[in-house]
Amino acid sequence: MKILIMDNDESLRYMLTEFCKHAGWESETAVNGREGVDMFLKGTYDVILVDYHMPEMDGLQTVREIRKHNTVVPILVLTVDERQEVADRFLEEGATDFALKPVKAPDLISRIKLHAQIANMKNKKDDDDDVFTAKGISKGTLSSISNYLQENRDAYPVDVISKDIGLAYPTVYRYLMHLLEEGKVKQVVSHQRIGRPKKLYKWYAH
């Protein structure tokens, strides 16, 4: 995991770097928000630590600027200011969490771990959604066909599934091909007494 630390206090930057080292994480530091945003745009970071009071670009402006480019990366604000209105302003700009100074290693490390995990889950969901969108697959329709096949364990032709679910034949066929490709559905060939063999589909129970 890689952490970006933005703080104008050299001793605090060193301390935060040591926290990261202790947790087995890589870290890079910036002396103010402007430098930090530049580094963020050029690199890849899992979590950002931002001090509230910094020269050139304070924590609030920094959070606002980062959120223009990335809405997922966790941003933890370091501050001595406990006022609710300050917290509200940061949350409105997109901050994820706060750590009050003086910062304690166990607290900060656990917060970083938690927010990195949540961000990873969100990224995975977004990736999955992108795959569905690219293939023109609707999760609701896919769920309907999957549930039908799981509840009715026999093998069925496309026309029967289409009629029972109330979806068009081409739609059901396309989704069955997707499930076949995913290894969730099995194709069975039924040899008829008259005419061509018929392809049936059933849920593939592992």
Coordinates of C-alpha atoms in Angstrom, one line a residue:
M1 CA 0.0 0.0 0.0
K2 CA 1.2 3.5 -0.8
I3 CA 0.4 6.6 1.3
L4 CA 0.7 10.2 0.3
I5 CA 1.4 12.5 3.3
M6 CA 0.9 16.3 3.0
D7 CA 2.1 18.4 5.9
N8 CA 4.3 21.5 6.2
D9 CA 5.6 20.3 9.6
E10 CA 8.8 18.4 9.0
S11 CA 8.8 16.5 12.3
L12 CA 5.2 15.4 11.7
R13 CA 6.0 14.2 8.1
Y14 CA 8.9 12.2 9.6
M15 CA 6.6 10.7 12.3
L16 CA 3.9 9.7 9.8
T17 CA 6.5 8.2 7.5
E18 CA 7.7 6.1 10.4
F19 CA 4.1 5.0 11.1
C20 CA 3.8 3.8 7.5
K21 CA 7.1 2.0 7.7
H22 CA 6.0 0.3 10.9
A23 CA 2.8 -0.9 9.1
G24 CA 4.8 -2.1 6.1
W25 CA 3.6 0.6 3.8
E26 CA 5.4 2.8 1.3
S27 CA 5.0 6.5 1.7
E28 CA 5.8 9.8 0.0
T29 CA 5.6 13.3 1.4
A30 CA 4.7 16.8 0.2
V31 CA 5.3 20.1 2.1
N32 CA 2.0 21.7 1.1
G33 CA -1.2 21.0 -0.7
R34 CA -0.1 22.3 -4.1
E35 CA 2.9 20.1 -4.2
G36 CA 0.8 17.2 -2.9
V37 CA -1.9 17.5 -5.6
D38 CA 0.8 17.6 -8.3
M39 CA 2.3 14.4 -6.8
F40 CA -1.1 12.8 -6.6
L41 CA -1.9 13.5 -10.3
K42 CA 1.4 12.0 -11.4
G43 CA 1.4 8.9 -9.1
T44 CA -0.8 6.2 -7.7
Y45 CA -1.7 6.2 -4.0
D46 CA -4.1 4.1 -1.9
V47 CA -4.7 6.7 0.9
I48 CA -3.9 10.4 1.3
L49 CA -3.2 12.1 4.6
V50 CA -3.8 15.9 4.5
D51 CA -3.0 18.5 7.2
Y52 CA -5.6 21.2 7.6
H53 CA -3.3 24.2 8.2
M54 CA -0.8 24.4 5.3
P55 CA 0.7 27.3 3.3
E56 CA -0.1 28.0 -0.3
M57 CA -3.1 25.6 -0.4
D58 CA -4.8 24.5 2.9
G59 CA -6.3 21.2 3.6
L60 CA -9.8 22.2 2.5
Q61 CA -8.6 23.5 -0.9
T62 CA -6.5 20.4 -1.3
V63 CA -9.4 18.0 -0.6
R64 CA -11.5 20.0 -3.1
E65 CA -8.9 19.8 -5.8
I66 CA -8.2 16.0 -5.4
R67 CA -11.9 15.3 -5.5
K68 CA -12.1 17.0 -8.9
H69 CA -9.9 14.2 -10.2
N70 CA -10.7 11.2 -8.0
T71 CA -13.9 10.5 -5.9
V72 CA -12.8 7.2 -4.4
V73 CA -9.3 7.5 -2.9
P74 CA -9.6 7.8 0.9
I75 CA -8.6 11.3 2.3
L76 CA -7.8 11.5 6.0
V77 CA -7.5 15.0 7.4
L78 CA -5.1 15.7 10.3
T79 CA -6.2 18.6 12.5
V80 CA -6.1 20.0 16.0
D81 CA -9.4 21.7 15.3
E82 CA -12.3 19.8 16.9
R83 CA -15.1 22.2 15.9
Q84 CA -18.0 20.5 14.2
E85 CA -18.3 23.2 11.5
V86 CA -14.8 22.5 10.4
A87 CA -15.5 18.8 10.2
D88 CA -18.7 19.5 8.2
R89 CA -16.9 21.7 5.7
F90 CA -14.3 19.0 5.1
L91 CA -17.0 16.3 4.7
E92 CA -18.8 18.6 2.2
E93 CA -15.6 18.8 0.1
G94 CA -15.2 15.0 0.1
A95 CA -12.9 14.2 3.1
T96 CA -13.3 10.5 4.2
D97 CA -12.3 10.7 7.9
F98 CA -10.4 12.7 10.5
A99 CA -7.5 12.1 12.8
L100 CA -7.0 14.5 15.7
K101 CA -3.5 15.7 16.5
P102 CA -1.4 14.6 18.3
V103 CA -1.8 11.6 16.1
K104 CA -1.5 8.1 17.7
A105 CA 0.0 5.3 15.6
P106 CA -2.5 2.5 16.4
D107 CA -5.5 4.8 15.7
L108 CA -4.1 6.2 12.4
I109 CA -3.0 2.7 11.1
S110 CA -6.4 1.2 11.9
R111 CA -8.2 4.0 10.1
I112 CA -6.0 3.8 7.1
K113 CA -6.5 0.0 6.9
L114 CA -10.3 0.4 7.2
H115 CA -10.7 3.1 4.5
A116 CA -8.3 1.3 2.1
Q117 CA -10.4 -1.8 2.4
I118 CA -13.7 0.1 1.8
A119 CA -12.1 1.9 -1.2
N120 CA -10.9 -1.5 -2.7
M121 CA -14.4 -2.9 -2.3
K122 CA -15.9 0.1 -4.1
N123 CA -13.3 -0.1 -6.9
K124 CA -14.1 -3.8 -7.4
K125 CA -17.8 -3.0 -7.6
D126 CA -17.2 -0.2 -10.1
D127 CA -15.0 -2.6 -12.2
D128 CA -17.8 -5.2 -12.2
D129 CA -20.4 -2.6 -13.2
D130 CA -18.1 -1.5 -16.1
V131 CA -17.9 -5.1 -17.3
F132 CA -21.7 -5.5 -17.2
T133 CA -22.2 -2.1 -19.0
A134 CA -19.6 -3.0 -21.7
K135 CA -21.4 -6.3 -22.4
G136 CA -24.9 -4.7 -22.3
I137 CA -25.8 -7.0 -19.4
S138 CA -28.5 -5.9 -16.9
K139 CA -27.9 -7.3 -13.4
G140 CA -31.7 -7.5 -12.9
T141 CA -32.3 -9.6 -16.0
L142 CA -29.3 -11.8 -15.3
S143 CA -30.5 -12.4 -11.8
S144 CA -34.0 -13.4 -13.1
I145 CA -32.6 -16.0 -15.5
S146 CA -30.1 -17.2 -12.9
N147 CA -32.8 -17.6 -10.2
Y148 CA -35.1 -19.4 -12.6
L149 CA -32.4 -22.0 -13.5
Q150 CA -31.4 -22.5 -9.9
E151 CA -34.9 -23.0 -8.8
N152 CA -35.8 -25.3 -11.7
R153 CA -32.9 -27.8 -11.8
D154 CA -33.9 -29.5 -15.1
A155 CA -32.5 -28.5 -18.5
Y156 CA -34.8 -26.3 -20.5
P157 CA -34.8 -24.9 -24.1
V158 CA -34.6 -21.1 -24.6
D159 CA -38.2 -20.8 -25.7
V160 CA -39.5 -22.4 -22.4
I161 CA -37.3 -20.2 -20.2
S162 CA -38.4 -17.2 -22.3
K163 CA -42.1 -18.0 -21.9
D164 CA -41.8 -18.7 -18.1
I165 CA -39.9 -15.6 -17.3
G166 CA -41.7 -13.3 -19.8
L167 CA -38.6 -12.1 -21.7
A168 CA -37.9 -12.1 -25.4
Y169 CA -36.2 -15.1 -26.9
P170 CA -33.1 -13.2 -28.2
T171 CA -32.6 -11.6 -24.8
V172 CA -32.8 -14.9 -22.9
Y173 CA -30.4 -16.5 -25.5
R174 CA -27.9 -13.7 -25.1
Y175 CA -27.9 -14.0 -21.3
L176 CA -27.6 -17.7 -21.4
M177 CA -24.5 -17.3 -23.7
H178 CA -23.1 -15.0 -21.0
L179 CA -23.8 -17.5 -18.2
L180 CA -22.3 -20.3 -20.4
E181 CA -19.2 -18.2 -20.9
E182 CA -19.0 -17.6 -17.1
G183 CA -19.2 -21.4 -16.4
K184 CA -22.5 -21.0 -14.5
V185 CA -24.8 -22.7 -17.1
K186 CA -24.3 -26.0 -18.8
Q187 CA -25.6 -26.8 -22.3
V188 CA -27.2 -30.2 -22.8
V189 CA -28.1 -31.6 -26.3
S190 CA -31.4 -33.5 -26.4
H191 CA -31.8 -35.8 -29.3
Q192 CA -35.4 -35.7 -30.6
R193 CA -37.0 -38.6 -32.4
I194 CA -38.0 -36.3 -35.2
G195 CA -36.0 -33.2 -36.3
R196 CA -32.7 -31.8 -35.2
P197 CA -31.2 -32.2 -31.7
K198 CA -32.4 -29.5 -29.3
K199 CA -30.1 -27.5 -27.1
L200 CA -31.2 -27.3 -23.5
Y201 CA -29.7 -25.2 -20.7
K202 CA -29.4 -25.9 -16.9
W203 CA -27.7 -24.4 -13.9
Y204 CA -24.3 -25.9 -13.5
A205 CA -24.1 -27.1 -9.9
H206 CA -20.4 -27.2 -8.9

